[in-house]
Each structure stands twice: as C-alpha cells, then as structure tokens.
Amino acid sequence: MTLAIFQTIMNKILWNLINTRKMVSFIDNMLVRTKIEKGHNEIVEKVIKRLAENNLYINISERSEKWVFWKW
C-alpha cells in the first residue's frame, strides 16, 4: 500500500474529527489538539474507537518515543 492510499484511508475514517480542527492526521501520525484539557480525552477516545472499528490499532510500546500525552 502506498503512503498516498494510506493517507486517503485515514482521511475517510477520521474525516468528521479532522473537520472539527481538533485533530490532524498525516500518514501514521495523529495529533489531537485542544486549547484546554476539558474534552481532550473524549476526542482521543473517539479516534481510538474509529480506528478499532476499521481494524486499525495503535502500537504503544514502552520504547516508543513518539507518544506524548498532556503537553500544554
């Protein structure tokens, strides 16, 4: 699968969350951005749920340096 095809798939899966401008998806990178803490967890949960509904899963490992939570 090419990166362009994967990006198109991610856009289709997450389109309504991306349109709120509270999240961005670029290939295998996702950023949930909120100005305040309130509501942040709900958006993260929606992203994870949407991925799971489409048989896509997040690989979280202790060695991963890409994961940053709660950075304000």
mmCIF file of C-alpha atoms in Angstrom:
data_model
loop_
_atom_site.group_PDB
_atom_site.id
_atom_site.type_symbol
_atom_site.label_atom_id
_atom_site.label_comp_id
_atom_site.label_asym_id
_atom_site.label_seq_id
_atom_site.Cartn_x
_atom_site.Cartn_y
_atom_site.Cartn_z
ATOM 1 C CA MET A 1 0.000 0.000 0.000
ATOM 2 C CA THR A 2 1.383 3.393 -0.904
ATOM 3 C CA LEU A 3 1.533 6.282 1.557
ATOM 4 C CA ALA A 4 -0.975 8.236 -0.529
ATOM 5 C CA ILE A 5 -3.503 5.402 -0.365
ATOM 6 C CA PHE A 6 -2.978 5.018 3.387
ATOM 7 C CA GLN A 7 -3.470 8.778 3.877
ATOM 8 C CA THR A 8 -6.696 8.644 1.871
ATOM 9 C CA ILE A 9 -7.956 5.790 4.046
ATOM 10 C CA MET A 10 -7.118 7.695 7.238
ATOM 11 C CA ASN A 11 -8.870 10.801 5.905
ATOM 12 C CA LYS A 12 -12.017 8.798 5.152
ATOM 13 C CA ILE A 13 -12.026 7.098 8.555
ATOM 14 C CA LEU A 14 -11.381 10.273 10.563
ATOM 15 C CA TRP A 15 -12.956 12.937 8.314
ATOM 16 C CA ASN A 16 -15.537 14.252 10.789
ATOM 17 C CA LEU A 17 -12.959 14.535 13.571
ATOM 18 C CA ILE A 18 -10.481 16.244 11.247
ATOM 19 C CA ASN A 19 -13.176 18.713 10.149
ATOM 20 C CA THR A 20 -13.604 19.905 13.744
ATOM 21 C CA ARG A 21 -9.986 21.105 13.547
ATOM 22 C CA LYS A 22 -9.314 19.371 16.847
ATOM 23 C CA MET A 23 -7.220 16.658 15.265
ATOM 24 C CA VAL A 24 -4.777 16.256 12.422
ATOM 25 C CA SER A 25 -3.733 13.078 10.676
ATOM 26 C CA PHE A 26 -0.670 12.765 8.482
ATOM 27 C CA ILE A 27 0.021 9.223 7.341
ATOM 28 C CA ASP A 28 0.685 7.360 10.617
ATOM 29 C CA ASN A 29 0.949 10.446 12.821
ATOM 30 C CA MET A 30 -2.045 11.852 14.650
ATOM 31 C CA LEU A 31 -2.295 14.970 16.729
ATOM 32 C CA VAL A 32 -5.240 15.794 18.943
ATOM 33 C CA ARG A 33 -5.143 19.450 19.778
ATOM 34 C CA THR A 34 -7.322 21.268 22.249
ATOM 35 C CA LYS A 35 -6.799 24.622 23.885
ATOM 36 C CA ILE A 36 -7.914 23.315 27.259
ATOM 37 C CA GLU A 37 -7.768 19.932 28.923
ATOM 38 C CA LYS A 38 -11.542 19.569 29.034
ATOM 39 C CA GLY A 39 -12.777 17.435 26.153
ATOM 40 C CA HIS A 40 -9.327 16.198 25.145
ATOM 41 C CA ASN A 41 -9.849 12.649 26.403
ATOM 42 C CA GLU A 42 -13.164 12.374 24.581
ATOM 43 C CA ILE A 43 -11.533 13.203 21.256
ATOM 44 C CA VAL A 44 -8.716 10.705 21.882
ATOM 45 C CA GLU A 45 -11.315 8.032 22.718
ATOM 46 C CA LYS A 46 -13.227 8.798 19.508
ATOM 47 C CA VAL A 47 -10.052 8.468 17.434
ATOM 48 C CA ILE A 48 -9.134 5.141 19.041
ATOM 49 C CA LYS A 49 -12.704 3.845 18.661
ATOM 50 C CA ARG A 50 -12.859 4.878 14.991
ATOM 51 C CA LEU A 51 -9.558 3.134 14.275
ATOM 52 C CA ALA A 52 -10.690 -0.048 16.057
ATOM 53 C CA GLU A 53 -13.980 -0.058 14.120
ATOM 54 C CA ASN A 54 -11.880 -0.189 10.962
ATOM 55 C CA ASN A 55 -9.493 -2.878 12.238
ATOM 56 C CA LEU A 56 -6.649 -0.410 12.725
ATOM 57 C CA TYR A 57 -4.794 -0.365 16.005
ATOM 58 C CA ILE A 58 -2.254 1.808 17.746
ATOM 59 C CA ASN A 59 1.041 0.207 18.688
ATOM 60 C CA ILE A 60 2.001 1.610 22.072
ATOM 61 C CA SER A 61 5.229 0.304 23.477
ATOM 62 C CA GLU A 62 7.370 1.383 26.383
ATOM 63 C CA ARG A 63 10.171 2.137 23.939
ATOM 64 C CA SER A 64 8.108 4.426 21.768
ATOM 65 C CA GLU A 65 9.334 7.996 21.872
ATOM 66 C CA LYS A 66 6.581 9.251 19.586
ATOM 67 C CA TRP A 67 3.834 9.207 22.214
ATOM 68 C CA VAL A 68 3.277 12.416 24.121
ATOM 69 C CA PHE A 69 0.214 12.918 26.258
ATOM 70 C CA TRP A 70 -0.911 16.035 28.072
ATOM 71 C CA LYS A 71 1.540 18.529 26.737
ATOM 72 C CA TRP A 72 0.228 22.033 27.397
#
